Amino acid sequence: MSKIAGGIFTSHVPGIGGAIAKGLQQDPYWKPFFDGFEPVHQWLAAEKPDVAVVFYNDHGLNFFLDKMPTFAIGAAAEYRHEDEGWGIAFQRPFEGHQDLSWHIIEEVVASEFDPVTCQSMLVDHAVAVPFELCWPGKEAFPLKLIPIAVNTVQHPLPSPKRCYNLGQAVGRAIESWGGDEKVVVFGTGGLSHQLEGGRAGHINVDYDKFCLRNLAPDPEALLQHDTLDIVELAGSQGVEILNWIAARGALRGSVRELASNYHIPISNTAAATVLLENSDKVHA
Ligand code: DHB
Ligand code: FE
């Protein structure tokens, strides 16, 4: 049986890619954010997961406004990053896990979700930045990728509850997979930020702290605001918290918070990194 070892939740600000390229991890502006990855590196070195299932939002690279799936699941042999305009030149490819992708797709469709299935898929900074943060260096990434894109870009967006339920269905699918892979789930994006319009620069510390406080012990508390409430609270891109909510849904055991870091600002974003460990004890 496959096992979900835990979850990594992190902002995916593209400027982080520029800071990595320039080696600015110890720079006073960047250090408080990069330091948040020390416990993540230690945990990954000890756990050595085989597969990362990444809930993220595509920002106009693989999907554009003319064709925008609510949910899309990768089933490719390999994924590549391409720069959708931020000037990030990440080169390392991402190896896929097609058999597990198809198992997840079959199980979530059986759970009455209707994802788009992607046998070829480019992944943008929302996958590549977290991977570069978690596995810095030049060697190939030491695990396989299954990307799951959630529409947080073009309204109407899915509800928090729908995202949470999708995550639960994905969690059940991973646990019912016959292989012995160890899986880590990711939720990327957030926390509060808004990049455009009259509220550009909007940050909401109270809402962010509410999410951070409840993510591990009471994730259903995050479902009390509907999607448009979250846009109001967290900003038009802060609604990327939907990816965190989906990833948290996949952790069905008793969850323990191992690390949490919150730092304002990174670019226009209230940046956060959380590491949750998932026990074997799965609630029915
Ligand atoms: C920024 C944050 C994002 O989540 C994103 O996708 C692009 C830019 C930012 O704060 O610069
Ligand atoms: Fe984003």
GROMACS .gro file of C-alpha atoms and ligand atoms in nm:
model
  296
    1MET     CA    1   0.000   0.000   0.000
    2SER     CA    2   0.122   0.348  -0.074
    3LYS     CA    3   0.157   0.584   0.217
    4ILE     CA    4   0.123   0.961   0.237
    5ALA     CA    5   0.410   1.072   0.460
    6GLY     CA    6   0.303   1.434   0.488
    7GLY     CA    7   0.230   1.764   0.322
    8ILE     CA    8   0.434   2.065   0.224
    9PHE     CA    9   0.250   2.394   0.181
   10THR     CA   10   0.434   2.689   0.035
   11SER     CA   11   0.404   3.015  -0.155
   12HIS     CA   12   0.532   2.995  -0.513
   13VAL     CA   13   0.627   3.360  -0.585
   14PRO     CA   14   0.826   3.356  -0.914
   15GLY     CA   15   1.078   3.607  -0.773
   16ILE     CA   16   1.203   3.322  -0.552
   17GLY     CA   17   1.330   3.161  -0.874
   18GLY     CA   18   1.531   3.474  -0.950
   19ALA     CA   19   1.672   3.476  -0.595
   20ILE     CA   20   1.778   3.110  -0.634
   21ALA     CA   21   1.944   3.186  -0.970
   22LYS     CA   22   2.139   3.472  -0.809
   23GLY     CA   23   2.224   3.276  -0.491
   24LEU     CA   24   2.049   3.529  -0.263
   25GLN     CA   25   1.935   3.278   0.001
   26GLN     CA   26   2.139   3.453   0.272
   27ASP     CA   27   2.048   3.805   0.160
   28PRO     CA   28   1.860   3.987   0.440
   29TYR     CA   29   1.550   4.027   0.224
   30TRP     CA   30   1.528   3.658   0.133
   31LYS     CA   31   1.684   3.480   0.432
   32PRO     CA   32   1.371   3.476   0.655
   33PHE     CA   33   1.183   3.297   0.379
   34PHE     CA   34   1.455   3.049   0.273
   35ASP     CA   35   1.529   2.964   0.638
   36GLY     CA   36   1.176   2.824   0.658
   37PHE     CA   37   1.290   2.538   0.434
   38GLU     CA   38   1.556   2.403   0.671
   39PRO     CA   39   1.313   2.173   0.856
   40VAL     CA   40   1.162   2.075   0.522
   41HIS     CA   41   1.505   1.971   0.390
   42GLN     CA   42   1.573   1.767   0.704
   43TRP     CA   43   1.235   1.596   0.684
   44LEU     CA   44   1.273   1.518   0.312
   45ALA     CA   45   1.623   1.378   0.371
   46ALA     CA   46   1.484   1.146   0.639
   47GLU     CA   47   1.159   1.049   0.462
   48LYS     CA   48   1.290   1.025   0.103
   49PRO     CA   49   0.946   1.029  -0.065
   50ASP     CA   50   0.916   0.861  -0.406
   51VAL     CA   51   0.632   1.071  -0.549
   52ALA     CA   52   0.507   1.429  -0.507
   53VAL     CA   53   0.139   1.495  -0.578
   54VAL     CA   54   0.123   1.872  -0.627
   55PHE     CA   55  -0.197   2.077  -0.607
   56TYR     CA   56  -0.122   2.408  -0.778
   57ASN     CA   57  -0.272   2.657  -1.018
   58ASP     CA   58  -0.152   2.713  -1.371
   59HIS     CA   59  -0.100   3.085  -1.444
   60GLY     CA   60  -0.153   3.083  -1.820
   61LEU     CA   61   0.123   2.846  -1.937
   62ASN     CA   62  -0.046   2.511  -1.998
   63PHE     CA   63  -0.401   2.647  -1.986
   64PHE     CA   64  -0.514   2.990  -2.095
   65LEU     CA   65  -0.836   3.181  -2.043
   66ASP     CA   66  -0.989   3.035  -2.360
   67LYS     CA   67  -0.975   2.680  -2.216
   68MET     CA   68  -0.963   2.663  -1.838
   69PRO     CA   69  -1.038   2.334  -1.662
   70THR     CA   70  -1.162   2.351  -1.305
   71PHE     CA   71  -0.944   2.050  -1.219
   72ALA     CA   72  -0.676   1.884  -1.435
   73ILE     CA   73  -0.457   1.585  -1.349
   74GLY     CA   74  -0.126   1.510  -1.517
   75ALA     CA   75  -0.071   1.163  -1.661
   76ALA     CA   76   0.247   1.230  -1.857
   77ALA     CA   77   0.578   1.042  -1.857
   78GLU     CA   78   0.763   1.371  -1.811
   79TYR     CA   79   0.680   1.735  -1.741
   80ARG     CA   80   0.886   2.039  -1.827
   81HIS     CA   81   0.889   2.387  -1.683
   82GLU     CA   82   0.857   2.673  -1.926
   83ASP     CA   83   0.878   3.037  -1.839
   84GLU     CA   84   0.544   3.211  -1.886
   85GLY     CA   85   0.711   3.552  -1.865
   86TRP     CA   86   0.890   3.582  -1.530
   87GLY     CA   87   1.237   3.517  -1.673
   88ILE     CA   88   1.295   3.198  -1.474
   89ALA     CA   89   1.516   2.945  -1.654
   90PHE     CA   90   1.473   2.623  -1.456
   91GLN     CA   91   1.612   2.335  -1.662
   92ARG     CA   92   1.553   2.021  -1.461
   93PRO     CA   93   1.274   1.802  -1.604
   94PHE     CA   94   1.017   1.633  -1.380
   95GLU     CA   95   0.972   1.259  -1.418
   96GLY     CA   96   0.607   1.148  -1.415
   97HIS     CA   97   0.443   0.837  -1.266
   98GLN     CA   98   0.185   0.745  -1.526
   99ASP     CA   99   0.049   0.432  -1.355
  100LEU     CA  100  -0.025   0.613  -1.030
  101SER     CA  101  -0.162   0.913  -1.224
  102TRP     CA  102  -0.414   0.689  -1.400
  103HIS     CA  103  -0.507   0.517  -1.075
  104ILE     CA  104  -0.575   0.858  -0.916
  105ILE     CA  105  -0.777   0.965  -1.221
  106GLU     CA  106  -0.983   0.645  -1.215
  107GLU     CA  107  -1.053   0.679  -0.844
  108VAL     CA  108  -1.146   1.049  -0.851
  109VAL     CA  109  -1.376   0.991  -1.150
  110ALA     CA  110  -1.533   0.703  -0.954
  111SER     CA  111  -1.581   0.961  -0.674
  112GLU     CA  112  -1.781   1.171  -0.926
  113PHE     CA  113  -1.516   1.433  -1.009
  114ASP     CA  114  -1.463   1.517  -1.377
  115PRO     CA  115  -1.098   1.620  -1.420
  116VAL     CA  116  -0.927   1.695  -1.749
  117THR     CA  117  -0.660   1.428  -1.803
  118CYS     CA  118  -0.331   1.561  -1.939
  119GLN     CA  119  -0.095   1.318  -2.114
  120SER     CA  120   0.124   1.614  -2.201
  121MET     CA  121   0.151   1.910  -1.966
  122LEU     CA  122   0.384   2.200  -1.906
  123VAL     CA  123   0.422   2.311  -1.544
  124ASP     CA  124   0.482   2.672  -1.445
  125HIS     CA  125   0.646   2.843  -1.148
  126ALA     CA  126   0.375   2.709  -0.914
  127VAL     CA  127   0.533   2.362  -0.942
  128ALA     CA  128   0.892   2.450  -1.030
  129VAL     CA  129   0.958   2.705  -0.752
  130PRO     CA  130   0.848   2.469  -0.471
  131PHE     CA  131   1.057   2.184  -0.621
  132GLU     CA  132   1.363   2.411  -0.644
  133LEU     CA  133   1.306   2.522  -0.283
  134CYS     CA  134   1.276   2.163  -0.159
  135TRP     CA  135   1.555   2.004  -0.364
  136PRO     CA  136   1.811   2.276  -0.439
  137GLY     CA  137   2.106   2.196  -0.664
  138LYS     CA  138   2.162   2.066  -1.012
  139GLU     CA  139   2.100   1.693  -0.984
  140ALA     CA  140   1.779   1.541  -1.111
  141PHE     CA  141   1.486   1.567  -0.869
  142PRO     CA  142   1.487   1.253  -0.650
  143LEU     CA  143   1.116   1.174  -0.692
  144LYS     CA  144   0.836   1.161  -0.947
  145LEU     CA  145   0.569   1.424  -1.001
  146ILE     CA  146   0.192   1.406  -1.037
  147PRO     CA  147   0.061   1.760  -1.096
  148ILE     CA  148  -0.302   1.846  -1.017
  149ALA     CA  149  -0.407   2.189  -1.141
  150VAL     CA  150  -0.692   2.373  -0.967
  151ASN     CA  151  -0.847   2.675  -1.136
  152THR     CA  152  -0.781   2.971  -0.907
  153VAL     CA  153  -0.753   3.211  -1.200
  154GLN     CA  154  -1.068   3.245  -1.411
  155HIS     CA  155  -1.405   3.271  -1.236
  156PRO     CA  156  -1.615   3.079  -1.155
  157LEU     CA  157  -1.363   2.905  -0.928
  158PRO     CA  158  -1.438   2.584  -0.738
  159SER     CA  159  -1.562   2.611  -0.380
  160PRO     CA  160  -1.326   2.542  -0.088
  161LYS     CA  161  -1.539   2.239  -0.001
  162ARG     CA  162  -1.512   2.101  -0.352
  163CYS     CA  163  -1.132   2.141  -0.340
  164TYR     CA  164  -1.117   1.975   0.003
  165ASN     CA  165  -1.330   1.687  -0.121
  166LEU     CA  166  -1.110   1.647  -0.429
  167GLY     CA  167  -0.808   1.629  -0.200
  168GLN     CA  168  -0.979   1.363   0.010
  169ALA     CA  169  -1.057   1.160  -0.303
  170VAL     CA  170  -0.694   1.190  -0.414
  171GLY     CA  171  -0.579   1.085  -0.065
  172ARG     CA  172  -0.806   0.778  -0.076
  173ALA     CA  173  -0.676   0.695  -0.424
  174ILE     CA  174  -0.312   0.711  -0.312
  175GLU     CA  175  -0.385   0.493  -0.008
  176SER     CA  176  -0.557   0.233  -0.226
  177TRP     CA  177  -0.270   0.212  -0.475
  178GLY     CA  178  -0.104  -0.128  -0.464
  179GLY     CA  179   0.253   0.000  -0.492
  180ASP     CA  180   0.486   0.072  -0.202
  181GLU     CA  181   0.567   0.432  -0.292
  182LYS     CA  182   0.595   0.694  -0.021
  183VAL     CA  183   0.408   1.007  -0.128
  184VAL     CA  184   0.433   1.371  -0.023
  185VAL     CA  185   0.151   1.608  -0.117
  186PHE     CA  186   0.205   1.975  -0.191
  187GLY     CA  187  -0.029   2.273  -0.186
  188THR     CA  188   0.132   2.576  -0.350
  189GLY     CA  189   0.050   2.947  -0.370
  190GLY     CA  190  -0.087   3.201  -0.123
  191LEU     CA  191  -0.100   3.330   0.131
  192SER     CA  192  -0.277   3.665   0.093
  193HIS     CA  193  -0.178   3.866  -0.212
  194GLN     CA  194  -0.326   4.068  -0.493
  195LEU     CA  195  -0.117   4.167  -0.792
  196GLU     CA  196  -0.349   4.396  -0.988
  197GLY     CA  197  -0.610   4.668  -0.964
  198GLY     CA  198  -0.692   4.913  -0.689
  199ARG     CA  199  -0.612   4.663  -0.414
  200ALA     CA  200  -0.271   4.563  -0.556
  201GLY     CA  201  -0.046   4.490  -0.260
  202HIS     CA  202  -0.337   4.378  -0.040
  203ILE     CA  203  -0.227   4.153   0.249
  204ASN     CA  204  -0.447   4.025   0.533
  205VAL     CA  205  -0.242   3.904   0.828
  206ASP     CA  206  -0.551   3.811   1.031
  207TYR     CA  207  -0.688   3.581   0.761
  208ASP     CA  208  -0.344   3.429   0.693
  209LYS     CA  209  -0.293   3.356   1.064
  210PHE     CA  210  -0.643   3.205   1.079
  211CYS     CA  211  -0.547   2.968   0.796
  212LEU     CA  212  -0.210   2.880   0.949
  213ARG     CA  213  -0.364   2.820   1.292
  214ASN     CA  214  -0.635   2.587   1.161
  215LEU     CA  215  -0.462   2.407   0.873
  216ALA     CA  216  -0.337   2.116   1.083
  217PRO     CA  217  -0.594   2.074   1.363
  218ASP     CA  218  -0.919   2.189   1.199
  219PRO     CA  219  -0.892   2.227   0.820
  220GLU     CA  220  -1.270   2.234   0.784
  221ALA     CA  221  -1.260   2.576   0.953
  222LEU     CA  222  -1.113   2.701   0.622
  223LEU     CA  223  -1.433   2.593   0.444
  224GLN     CA  224  -1.649   2.847   0.628
  225HIS     CA  225  -1.561   3.121   0.377
  226ASP     CA  226  -1.678   3.069   0.022
  227THR     CA  227  -1.449   3.137  -0.272
  228LEU     CA  228  -1.558   3.497  -0.329
  229ASP     CA  229  -1.527   3.567   0.046
  230ILE     CA  230  -1.168   3.442   0.021
  231VAL     CA  231  -1.101   3.675  -0.274
  232GLU     CA  232  -1.230   3.959  -0.055
  233LEU     CA  233  -1.028   3.848   0.248
  234ALA     CA  234  -0.703   3.728   0.091
  235GLY     CA  235  -0.691   3.908  -0.244
  236SER     CA  236  -0.755   3.792  -0.599
  237GLN     CA  237  -0.443   3.571  -0.594
  238GLY     CA  238  -0.469   3.491  -0.224
  239VAL     CA  239  -0.747   3.256  -0.334
  240GLU     CA  240  -0.459   3.020  -0.423
  241ILE     CA  241  -0.523   2.895  -0.067
  242LEU     CA  242  -0.766   2.661  -0.250
  243ASN     CA  243  -0.457   2.456  -0.345
  244TRP     CA  244  -0.360   2.430   0.022
  245ILE     CA  245  -0.715   2.326   0.112
  246ALA     CA  246  -0.709   2.051  -0.154
  247ALA     CA  247  -0.369   1.923  -0.039
  248ARG     CA  248  -0.479   1.927   0.325
  249GLY     CA  249  -0.781   1.717   0.224
  250ALA     CA  250  -0.544   1.445   0.102
  251LEU     CA  251  -0.394   1.406   0.452
  252ARG     CA  252  -0.651   1.181   0.613
  253GLY     CA  253  -0.453   1.055   0.912
  254SER     CA  254  -0.384   1.240   1.236
  255VAL     CA  255  -0.177   1.535   1.129
  256ARG     CA  256   0.105   1.695   1.324
  257GLU     CA  257   0.259   2.032   1.239
  258LEU     CA  258   0.639   2.001   1.223
  259ALA     CA  259   0.719   2.352   1.100
  260SER     CA  260   0.545   2.677   1.008
  261ASN     CA  261   0.701   2.996   0.875
  262TYR     CA  262   0.526   3.324   0.786
  263HIS     CA  263   0.707   3.623   0.643
  264ILE     CA  264   0.586   3.950   0.489
  265PRO     CA  265   0.649   4.043   0.219
  266ILE     CA  266   0.809   3.838  -0.050
  267SER     CA  267   0.736   4.043  -0.360
  268ASN     CA  268   0.363   4.124  -0.320
  269THR     CA  269   0.286   3.816  -0.116
  270ALA     CA  270   0.253   3.716   0.248
  271ALA     CA  271   0.484   3.417   0.215
  272ALA     CA  272   0.438   3.102   0.419
  273THR     CA  273   0.576   2.751   0.444
  274VAL     CA  274   0.416   2.474   0.649
  275LEU     CA  275   0.526   2.112   0.696
  276LEU     CA  276   0.268   1.860   0.821
  277GLU     CA  277   0.336   1.499   0.907
  278ASN     CA  278   0.058   1.248   0.837
  279SER     CA  279   0.020   0.945   1.062
  280ASP     CA  280  -0.080   0.602   0.935
  281LYS     CA  281  -0.401   0.617   1.133
  282VAL     CA  282  -0.655   0.710   0.867
  283HIS     CA  283  -0.996   0.832   0.975
  284ALA     CA  284  -1.273   0.656   0.788
  285DHB     C1  285   0.358   3.673  -0.718
  285DHB     C2  286   0.289   3.576  -0.644
  285DHB     C3  287   0.231   3.467  -0.711
  285DHB     O1  288   0.160   3.368  -0.647
  285DHB     C4  289   0.241   3.455  -0.849
  285DHB     O2  290   0.189   3.345  -0.908
  285DHB     C5  291   0.307   3.552  -0.922
  285DHB     C6  292   0.365   3.662  -0.857
  285DHB     C7  293   0.422   3.789  -0.650
  285DHB     O3  294   0.395   3.817  -0.532
  285DHB     O4  295   0.508   3.853  -0.715
  286FE      FE  296   0.054   3.241  -0.800
   0.00000   0.00000   0.00000
